[in-house]
PDB file of N, CA and C in Angstrom:
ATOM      1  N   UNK O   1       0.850  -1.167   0.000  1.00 66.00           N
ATOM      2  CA  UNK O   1       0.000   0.000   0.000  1.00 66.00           C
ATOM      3  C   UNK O   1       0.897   1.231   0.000  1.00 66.00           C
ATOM      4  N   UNK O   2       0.573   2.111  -0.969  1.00 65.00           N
ATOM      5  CA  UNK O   2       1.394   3.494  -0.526  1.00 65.00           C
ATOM      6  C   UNK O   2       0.216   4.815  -0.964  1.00 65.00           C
ATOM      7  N   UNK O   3       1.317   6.170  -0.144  1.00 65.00           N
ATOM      8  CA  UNK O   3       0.530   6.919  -0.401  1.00 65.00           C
ATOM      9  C   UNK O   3       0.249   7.490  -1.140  1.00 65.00           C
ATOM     10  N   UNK O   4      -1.242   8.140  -1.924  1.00 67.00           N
ATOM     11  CA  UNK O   4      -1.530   8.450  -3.414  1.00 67.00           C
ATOM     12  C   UNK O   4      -0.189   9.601  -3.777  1.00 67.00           C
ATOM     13  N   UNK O   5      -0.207  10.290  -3.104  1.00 70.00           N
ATOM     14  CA  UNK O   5       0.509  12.102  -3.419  1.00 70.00           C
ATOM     15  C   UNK O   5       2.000  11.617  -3.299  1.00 70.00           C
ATOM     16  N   UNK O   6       2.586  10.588  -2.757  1.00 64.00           N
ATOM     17  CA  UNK O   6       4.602  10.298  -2.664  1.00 64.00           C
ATOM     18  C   UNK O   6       4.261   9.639  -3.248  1.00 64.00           C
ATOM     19  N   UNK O   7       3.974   8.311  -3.036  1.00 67.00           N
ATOM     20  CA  UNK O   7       4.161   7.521  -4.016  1.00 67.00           C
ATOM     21  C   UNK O   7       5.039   6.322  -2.547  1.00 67.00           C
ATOM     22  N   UNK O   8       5.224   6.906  -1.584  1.00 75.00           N
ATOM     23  CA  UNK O   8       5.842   6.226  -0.406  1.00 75.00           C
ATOM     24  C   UNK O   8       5.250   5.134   0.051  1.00 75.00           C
ATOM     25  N   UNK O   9       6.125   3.969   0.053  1.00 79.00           N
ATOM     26  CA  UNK O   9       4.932   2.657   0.836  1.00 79.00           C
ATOM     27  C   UNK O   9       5.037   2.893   2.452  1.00 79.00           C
ATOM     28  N   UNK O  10       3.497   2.699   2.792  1.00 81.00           N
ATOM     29  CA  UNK O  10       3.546   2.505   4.234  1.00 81.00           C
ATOM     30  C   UNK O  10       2.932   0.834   5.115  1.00 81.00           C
ATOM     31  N   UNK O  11       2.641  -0.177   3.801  1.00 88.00           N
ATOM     32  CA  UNK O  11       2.266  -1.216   4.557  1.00 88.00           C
ATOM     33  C   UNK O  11       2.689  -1.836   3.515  1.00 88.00           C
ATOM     34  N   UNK O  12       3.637  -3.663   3.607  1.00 90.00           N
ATOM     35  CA  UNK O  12       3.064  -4.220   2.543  1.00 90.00           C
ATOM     36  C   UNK O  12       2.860  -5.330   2.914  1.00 90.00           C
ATOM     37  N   UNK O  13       2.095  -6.380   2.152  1.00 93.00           N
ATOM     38  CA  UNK O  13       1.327  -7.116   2.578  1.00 93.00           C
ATOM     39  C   UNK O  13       1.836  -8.613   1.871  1.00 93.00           C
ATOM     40  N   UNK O  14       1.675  -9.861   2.454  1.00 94.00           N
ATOM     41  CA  UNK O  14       2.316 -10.923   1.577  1.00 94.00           C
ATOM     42  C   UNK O  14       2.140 -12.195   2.255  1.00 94.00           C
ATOM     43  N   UNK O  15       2.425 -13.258   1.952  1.00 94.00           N
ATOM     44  CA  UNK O  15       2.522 -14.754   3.007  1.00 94.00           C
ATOM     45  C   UNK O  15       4.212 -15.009   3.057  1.00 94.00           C
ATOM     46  N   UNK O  16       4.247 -15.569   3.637  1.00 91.00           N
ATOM     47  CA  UNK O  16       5.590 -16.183   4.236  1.00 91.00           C
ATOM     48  C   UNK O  16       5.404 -17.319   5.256  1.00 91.00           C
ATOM     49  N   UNK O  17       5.489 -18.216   4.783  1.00 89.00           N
ATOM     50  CA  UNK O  17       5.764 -19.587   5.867  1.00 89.00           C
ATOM     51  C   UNK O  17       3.911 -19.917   6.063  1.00 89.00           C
ATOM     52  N   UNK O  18       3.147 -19.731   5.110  1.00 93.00           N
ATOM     53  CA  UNK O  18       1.835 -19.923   5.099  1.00 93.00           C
ATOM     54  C   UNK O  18       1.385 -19.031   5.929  1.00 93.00           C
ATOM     55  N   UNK O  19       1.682 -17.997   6.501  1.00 93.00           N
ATOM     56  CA  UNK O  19       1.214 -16.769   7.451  1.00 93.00           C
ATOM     57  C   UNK O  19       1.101 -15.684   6.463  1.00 93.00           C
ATOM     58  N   UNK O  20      -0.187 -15.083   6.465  1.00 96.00           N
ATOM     59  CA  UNK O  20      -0.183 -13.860   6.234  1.00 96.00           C
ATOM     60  C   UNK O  20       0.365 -12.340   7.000  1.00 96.00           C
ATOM     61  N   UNK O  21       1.196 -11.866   6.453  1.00 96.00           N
ATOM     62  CA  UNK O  21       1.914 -11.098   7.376  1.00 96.00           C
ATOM     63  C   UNK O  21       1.783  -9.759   6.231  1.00 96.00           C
ATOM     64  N   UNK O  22       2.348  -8.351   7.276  1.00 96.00           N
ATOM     65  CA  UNK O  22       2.063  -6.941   7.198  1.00 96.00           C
ATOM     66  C   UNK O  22       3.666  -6.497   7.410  1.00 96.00           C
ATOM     67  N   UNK O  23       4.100  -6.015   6.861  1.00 96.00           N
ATOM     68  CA  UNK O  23       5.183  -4.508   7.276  1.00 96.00           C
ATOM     69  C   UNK O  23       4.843  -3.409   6.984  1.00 96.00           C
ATOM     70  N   UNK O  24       5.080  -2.823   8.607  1.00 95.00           N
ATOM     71  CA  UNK O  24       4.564  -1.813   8.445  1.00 95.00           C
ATOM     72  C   UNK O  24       5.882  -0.582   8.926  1.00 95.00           C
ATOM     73  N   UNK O  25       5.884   0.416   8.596  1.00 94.00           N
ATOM     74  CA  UNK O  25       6.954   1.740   9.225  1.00 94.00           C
ATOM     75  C   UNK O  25       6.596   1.684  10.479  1.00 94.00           C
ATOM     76  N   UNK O  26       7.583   1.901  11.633  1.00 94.00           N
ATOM     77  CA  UNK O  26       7.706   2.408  12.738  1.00 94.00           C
ATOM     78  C   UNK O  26       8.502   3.455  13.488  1.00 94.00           C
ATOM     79  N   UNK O  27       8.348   4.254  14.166  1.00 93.00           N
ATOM     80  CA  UNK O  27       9.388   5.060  14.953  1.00 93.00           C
ATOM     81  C   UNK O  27      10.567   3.629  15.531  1.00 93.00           C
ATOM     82  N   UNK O  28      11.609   4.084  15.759  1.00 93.00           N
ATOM     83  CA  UNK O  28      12.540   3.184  16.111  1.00 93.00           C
ATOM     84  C   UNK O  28      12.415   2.451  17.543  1.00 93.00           C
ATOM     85  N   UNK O  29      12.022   3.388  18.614  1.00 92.00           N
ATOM     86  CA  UNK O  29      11.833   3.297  19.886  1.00 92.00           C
ATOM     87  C   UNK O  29      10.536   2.380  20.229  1.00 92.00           C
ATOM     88  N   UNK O  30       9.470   2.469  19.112  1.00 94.00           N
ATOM     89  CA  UNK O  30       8.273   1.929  19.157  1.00 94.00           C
ATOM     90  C   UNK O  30       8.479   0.502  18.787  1.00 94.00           C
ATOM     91  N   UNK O  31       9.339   0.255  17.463  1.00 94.00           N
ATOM     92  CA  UNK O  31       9.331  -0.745  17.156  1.00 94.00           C
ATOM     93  C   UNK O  31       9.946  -1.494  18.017  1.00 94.00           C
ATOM     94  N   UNK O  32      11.099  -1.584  18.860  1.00 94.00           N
ATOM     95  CA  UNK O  32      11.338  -2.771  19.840  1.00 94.00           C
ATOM     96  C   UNK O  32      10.686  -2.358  20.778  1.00 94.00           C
ATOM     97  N   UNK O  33       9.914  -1.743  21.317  1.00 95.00           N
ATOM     98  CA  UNK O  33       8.913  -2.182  22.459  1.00 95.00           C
ATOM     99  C   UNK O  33       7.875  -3.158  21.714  1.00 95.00           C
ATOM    100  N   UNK O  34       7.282  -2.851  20.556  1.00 96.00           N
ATOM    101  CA  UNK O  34       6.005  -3.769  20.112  1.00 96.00           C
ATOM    102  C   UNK O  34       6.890  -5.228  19.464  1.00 96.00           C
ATOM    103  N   UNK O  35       7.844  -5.341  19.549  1.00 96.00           N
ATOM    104  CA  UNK O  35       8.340  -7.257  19.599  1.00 96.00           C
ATOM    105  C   UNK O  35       9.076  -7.238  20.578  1.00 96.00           C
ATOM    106  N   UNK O  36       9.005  -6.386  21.709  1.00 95.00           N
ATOM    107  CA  UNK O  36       9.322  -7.111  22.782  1.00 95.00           C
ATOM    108  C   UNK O  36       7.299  -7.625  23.390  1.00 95.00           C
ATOM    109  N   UNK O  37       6.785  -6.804  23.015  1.00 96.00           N
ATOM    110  CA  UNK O  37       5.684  -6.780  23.429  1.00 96.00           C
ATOM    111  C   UNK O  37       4.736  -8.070  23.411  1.00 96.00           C
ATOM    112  N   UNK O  38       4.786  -8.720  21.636  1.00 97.00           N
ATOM    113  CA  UNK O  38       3.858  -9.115  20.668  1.00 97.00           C
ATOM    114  C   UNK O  38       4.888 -10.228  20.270  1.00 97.00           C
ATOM    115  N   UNK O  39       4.986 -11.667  20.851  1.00 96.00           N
ATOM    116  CA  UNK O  39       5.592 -12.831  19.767  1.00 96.00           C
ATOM    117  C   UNK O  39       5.492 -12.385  18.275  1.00 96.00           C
ATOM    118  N   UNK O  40       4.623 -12.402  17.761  1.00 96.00           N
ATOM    119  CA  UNK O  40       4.191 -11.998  16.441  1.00 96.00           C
ATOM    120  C   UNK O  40       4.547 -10.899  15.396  1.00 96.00           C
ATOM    121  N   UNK O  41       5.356  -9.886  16.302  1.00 96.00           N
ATOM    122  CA  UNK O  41       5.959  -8.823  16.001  1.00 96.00           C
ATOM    123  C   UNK O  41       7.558  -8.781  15.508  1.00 96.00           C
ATOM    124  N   UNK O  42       8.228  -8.939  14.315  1.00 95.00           N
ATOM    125  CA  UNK O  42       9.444  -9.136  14.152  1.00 95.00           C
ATOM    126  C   UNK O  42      10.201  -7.751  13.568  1.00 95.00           C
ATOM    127  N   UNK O  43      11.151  -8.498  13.293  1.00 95.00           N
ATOM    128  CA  UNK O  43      12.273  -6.965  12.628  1.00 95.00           C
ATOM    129  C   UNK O  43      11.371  -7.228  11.286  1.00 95.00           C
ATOM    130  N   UNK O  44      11.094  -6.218  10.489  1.00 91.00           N
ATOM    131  CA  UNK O  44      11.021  -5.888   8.918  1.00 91.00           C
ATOM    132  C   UNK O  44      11.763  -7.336   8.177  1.00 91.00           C
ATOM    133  N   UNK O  45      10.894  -8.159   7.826  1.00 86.00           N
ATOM    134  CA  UNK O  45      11.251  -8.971   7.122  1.00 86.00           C
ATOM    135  C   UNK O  45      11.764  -8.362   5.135  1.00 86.00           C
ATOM    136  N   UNK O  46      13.186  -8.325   5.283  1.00 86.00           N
ATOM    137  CA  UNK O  46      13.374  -7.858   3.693  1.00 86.00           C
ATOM    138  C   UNK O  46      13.497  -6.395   3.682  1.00 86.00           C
ATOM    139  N   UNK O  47      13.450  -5.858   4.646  1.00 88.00           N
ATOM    140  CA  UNK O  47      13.464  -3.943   5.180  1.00 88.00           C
ATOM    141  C   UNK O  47      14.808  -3.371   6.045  1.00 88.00           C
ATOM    142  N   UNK O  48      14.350  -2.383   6.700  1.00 84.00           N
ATOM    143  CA  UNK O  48      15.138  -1.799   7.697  1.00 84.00           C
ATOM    144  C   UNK O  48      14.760  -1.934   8.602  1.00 84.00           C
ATOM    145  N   UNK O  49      15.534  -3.433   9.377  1.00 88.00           N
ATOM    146  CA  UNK O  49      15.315  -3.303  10.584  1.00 88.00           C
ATOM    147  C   UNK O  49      14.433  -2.515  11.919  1.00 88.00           C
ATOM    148  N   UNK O  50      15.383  -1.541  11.674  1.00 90.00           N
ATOM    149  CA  UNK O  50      15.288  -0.056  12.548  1.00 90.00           C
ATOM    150  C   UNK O  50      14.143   0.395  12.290  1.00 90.00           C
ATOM    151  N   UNK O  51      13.364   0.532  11.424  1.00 93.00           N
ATOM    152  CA  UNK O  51      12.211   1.374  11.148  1.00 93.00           C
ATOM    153  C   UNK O  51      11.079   0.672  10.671  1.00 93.00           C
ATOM    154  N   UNK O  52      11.069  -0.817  10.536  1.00 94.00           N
ATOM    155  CA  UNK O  52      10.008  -1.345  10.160  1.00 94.00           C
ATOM    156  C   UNK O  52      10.152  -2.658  10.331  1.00 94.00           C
ATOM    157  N   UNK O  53       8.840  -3.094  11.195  1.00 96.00           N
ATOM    158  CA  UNK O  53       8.378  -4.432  11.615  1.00 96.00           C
ATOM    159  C   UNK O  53       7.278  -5.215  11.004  1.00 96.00           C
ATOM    160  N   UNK O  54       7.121  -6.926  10.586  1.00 96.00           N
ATOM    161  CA  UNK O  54       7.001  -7.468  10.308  1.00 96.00           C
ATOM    162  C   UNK O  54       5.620  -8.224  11.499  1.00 96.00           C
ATOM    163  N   UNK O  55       4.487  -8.117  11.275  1.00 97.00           N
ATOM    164  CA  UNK O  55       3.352  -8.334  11.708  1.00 97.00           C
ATOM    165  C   UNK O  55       2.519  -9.915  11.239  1.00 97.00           C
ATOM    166  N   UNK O  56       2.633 -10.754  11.959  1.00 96.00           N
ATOM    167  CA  UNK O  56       1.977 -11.935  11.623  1.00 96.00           C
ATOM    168  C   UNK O  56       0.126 -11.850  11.759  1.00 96.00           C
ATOM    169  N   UNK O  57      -0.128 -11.687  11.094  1.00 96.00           N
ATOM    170  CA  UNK O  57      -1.680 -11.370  11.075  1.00 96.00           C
ATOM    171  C   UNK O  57      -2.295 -12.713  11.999  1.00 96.00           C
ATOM    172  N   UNK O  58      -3.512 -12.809  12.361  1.00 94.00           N
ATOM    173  CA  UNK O  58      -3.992 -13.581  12.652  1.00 94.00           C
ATOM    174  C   UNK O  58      -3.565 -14.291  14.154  1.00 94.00           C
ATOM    175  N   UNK O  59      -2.482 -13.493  15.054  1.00 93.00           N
ATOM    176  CA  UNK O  59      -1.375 -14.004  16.102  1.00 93.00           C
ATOM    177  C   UNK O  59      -1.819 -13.233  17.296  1.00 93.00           C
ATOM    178  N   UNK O  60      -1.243 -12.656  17.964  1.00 95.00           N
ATOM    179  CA  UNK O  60      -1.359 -12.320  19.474  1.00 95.00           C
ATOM    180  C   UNK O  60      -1.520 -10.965  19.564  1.00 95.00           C
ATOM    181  N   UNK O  61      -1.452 -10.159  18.215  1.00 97.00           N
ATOM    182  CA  UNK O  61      -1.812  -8.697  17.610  1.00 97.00           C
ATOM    183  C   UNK O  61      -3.259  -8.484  18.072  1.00 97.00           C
ATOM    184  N   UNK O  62      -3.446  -7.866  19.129  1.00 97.00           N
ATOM    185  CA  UNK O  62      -5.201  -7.665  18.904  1.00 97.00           C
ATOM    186  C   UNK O  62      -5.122  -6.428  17.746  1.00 97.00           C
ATOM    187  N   UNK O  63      -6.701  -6.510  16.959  1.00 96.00           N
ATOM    188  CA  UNK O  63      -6.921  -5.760  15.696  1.00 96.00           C
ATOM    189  C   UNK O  63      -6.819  -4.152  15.917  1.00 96.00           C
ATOM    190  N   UNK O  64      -7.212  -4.208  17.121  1.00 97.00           N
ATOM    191  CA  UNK O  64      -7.662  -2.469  17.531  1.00 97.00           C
ATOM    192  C   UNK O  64      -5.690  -2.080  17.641  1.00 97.00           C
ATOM    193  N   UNK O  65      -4.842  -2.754  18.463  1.00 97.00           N
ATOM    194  CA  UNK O  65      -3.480  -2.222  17.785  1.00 97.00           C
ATOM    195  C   UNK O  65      -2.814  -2.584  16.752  1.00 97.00           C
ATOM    196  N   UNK O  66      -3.263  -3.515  15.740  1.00 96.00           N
ATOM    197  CA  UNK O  66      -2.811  -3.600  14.293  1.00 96.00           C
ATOM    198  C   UNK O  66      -3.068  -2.102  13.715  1.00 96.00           C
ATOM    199  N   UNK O  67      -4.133  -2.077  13.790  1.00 96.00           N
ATOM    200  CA  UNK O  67      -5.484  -0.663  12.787  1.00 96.00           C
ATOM    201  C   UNK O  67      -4.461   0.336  13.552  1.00 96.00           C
ATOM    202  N   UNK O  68      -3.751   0.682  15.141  1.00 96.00           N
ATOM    203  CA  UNK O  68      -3.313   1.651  15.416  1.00 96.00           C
ATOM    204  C   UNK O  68      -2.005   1.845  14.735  1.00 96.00           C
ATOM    205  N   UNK O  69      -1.032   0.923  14.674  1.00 96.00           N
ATOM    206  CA  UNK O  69       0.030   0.104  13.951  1.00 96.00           C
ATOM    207  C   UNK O  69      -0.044   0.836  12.552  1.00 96.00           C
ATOM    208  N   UNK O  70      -1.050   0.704  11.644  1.00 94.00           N
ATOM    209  CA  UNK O  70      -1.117   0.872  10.372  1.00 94.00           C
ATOM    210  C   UNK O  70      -1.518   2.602  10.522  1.00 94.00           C
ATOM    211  N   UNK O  71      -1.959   2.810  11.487  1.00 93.00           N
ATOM    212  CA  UNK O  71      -2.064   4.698  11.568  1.00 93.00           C
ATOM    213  C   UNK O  71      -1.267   5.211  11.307  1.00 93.00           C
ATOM    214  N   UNK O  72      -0.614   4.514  12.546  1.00 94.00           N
ATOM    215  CA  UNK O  72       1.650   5.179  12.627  1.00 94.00           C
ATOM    216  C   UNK O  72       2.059   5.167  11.693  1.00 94.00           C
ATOM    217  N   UNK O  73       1.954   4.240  10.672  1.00 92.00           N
ATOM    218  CA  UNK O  73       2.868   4.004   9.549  1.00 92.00           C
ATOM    219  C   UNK O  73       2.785   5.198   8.680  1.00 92.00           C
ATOM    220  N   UNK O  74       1.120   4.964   8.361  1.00 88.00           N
ATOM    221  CA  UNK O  74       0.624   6.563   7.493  1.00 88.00           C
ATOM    222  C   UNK O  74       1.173   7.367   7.678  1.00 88.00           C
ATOM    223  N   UNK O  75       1.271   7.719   9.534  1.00 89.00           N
ATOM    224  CA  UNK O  75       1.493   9.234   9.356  1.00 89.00           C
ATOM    225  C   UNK O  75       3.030   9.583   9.461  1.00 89.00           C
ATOM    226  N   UNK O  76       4.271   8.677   9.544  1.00 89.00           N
ATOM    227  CA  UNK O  76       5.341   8.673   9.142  1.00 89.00           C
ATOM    228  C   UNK O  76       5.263   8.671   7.855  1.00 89.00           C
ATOM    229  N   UNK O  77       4.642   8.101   7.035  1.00 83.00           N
ATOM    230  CA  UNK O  77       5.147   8.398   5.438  1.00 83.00           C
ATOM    231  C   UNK O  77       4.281   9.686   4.240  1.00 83.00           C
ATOM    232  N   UNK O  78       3.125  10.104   4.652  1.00 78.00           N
ATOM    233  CA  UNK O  78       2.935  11.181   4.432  1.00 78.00           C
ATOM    234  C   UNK O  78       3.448  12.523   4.447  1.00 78.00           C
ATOM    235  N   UNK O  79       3.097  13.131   3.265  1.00 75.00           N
ATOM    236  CA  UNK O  79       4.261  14.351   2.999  1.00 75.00           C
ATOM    237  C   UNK O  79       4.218  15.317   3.959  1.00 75.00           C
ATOM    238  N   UNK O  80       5.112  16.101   3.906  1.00 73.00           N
ATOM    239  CA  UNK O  80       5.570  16.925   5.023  1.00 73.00           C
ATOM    240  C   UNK O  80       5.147  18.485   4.370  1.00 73.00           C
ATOM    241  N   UNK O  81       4.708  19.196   5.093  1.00 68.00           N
ATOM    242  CA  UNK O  81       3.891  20.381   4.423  1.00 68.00           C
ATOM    243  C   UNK O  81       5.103  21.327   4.610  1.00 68.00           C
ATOM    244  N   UNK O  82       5.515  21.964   3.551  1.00 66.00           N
ATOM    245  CA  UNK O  82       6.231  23.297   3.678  1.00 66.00           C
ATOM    246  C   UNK O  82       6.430  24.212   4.416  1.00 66.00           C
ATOM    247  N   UNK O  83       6.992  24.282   5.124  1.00 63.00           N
ATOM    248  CA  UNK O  83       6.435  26.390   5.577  1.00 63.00           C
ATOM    249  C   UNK O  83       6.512  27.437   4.797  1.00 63.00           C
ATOM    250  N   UNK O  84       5.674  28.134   4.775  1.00 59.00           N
ATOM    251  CA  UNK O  84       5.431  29.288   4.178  1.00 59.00           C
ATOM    252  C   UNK O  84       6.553  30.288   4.656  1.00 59.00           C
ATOM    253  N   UNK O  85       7.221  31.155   3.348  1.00 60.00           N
ATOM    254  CA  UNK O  85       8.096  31.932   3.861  1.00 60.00           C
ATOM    255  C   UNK O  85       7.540  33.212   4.065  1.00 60.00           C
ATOM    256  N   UNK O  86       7.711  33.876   5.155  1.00 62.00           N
ATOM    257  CA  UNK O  86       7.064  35.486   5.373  1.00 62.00           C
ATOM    258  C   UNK O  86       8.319  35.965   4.997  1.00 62.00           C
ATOM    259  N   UNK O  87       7.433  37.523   3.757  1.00 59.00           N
ATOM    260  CA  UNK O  87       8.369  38.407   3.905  1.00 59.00           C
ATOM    261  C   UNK O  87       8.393  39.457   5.124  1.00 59.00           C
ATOM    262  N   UNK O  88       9.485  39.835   5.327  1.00 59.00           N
ATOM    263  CA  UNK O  88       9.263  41.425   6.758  1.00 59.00           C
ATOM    264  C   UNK O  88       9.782  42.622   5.704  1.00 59.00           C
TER     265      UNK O  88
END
């Protein structure tokens, strides 16, 4: 999945080992708390480590923090708005 306006992926989706699984972007700090947290939660399978974890669907993930999981990701990869320059 990425976003319409970058073109940036923020989830992707696939099987591995007959599991349906998710990578998704994370803050760095977030991501090893949620696999220390979540069996089910790994390093970025095929990614960066550091910034993105590997989600076994269907596992010890309750849905309401998957859906929060996939928020984070969004709003790390969505574009970053300019500032406007004032003249004085």
């Amino acid at each position: 999945m990425r976003h319409r306006t970058n073109k940036k992926s923020l989830a992707l989706i696939y099987e591995r080992n007959g599991k349906l699984c998710v990578n998704l972007k994370c803050d760095p700090f977030e991501a090893d708390f949620l696999r220390q947290a979540f069996a089910d939660v790994t390093p970025g399978w095929h990614m960066n480590k550091v910034h993105w974890n590997t989600i076994a669907l269907g596992g010890d993930v309750p849905e309401e923090e998957l859906k929060r999981m996939v928020g984070n990701s969004y709003d790390l990869i969505k574009p970053k708005h300019k500032r406007e320059r004032r003249s004085i």
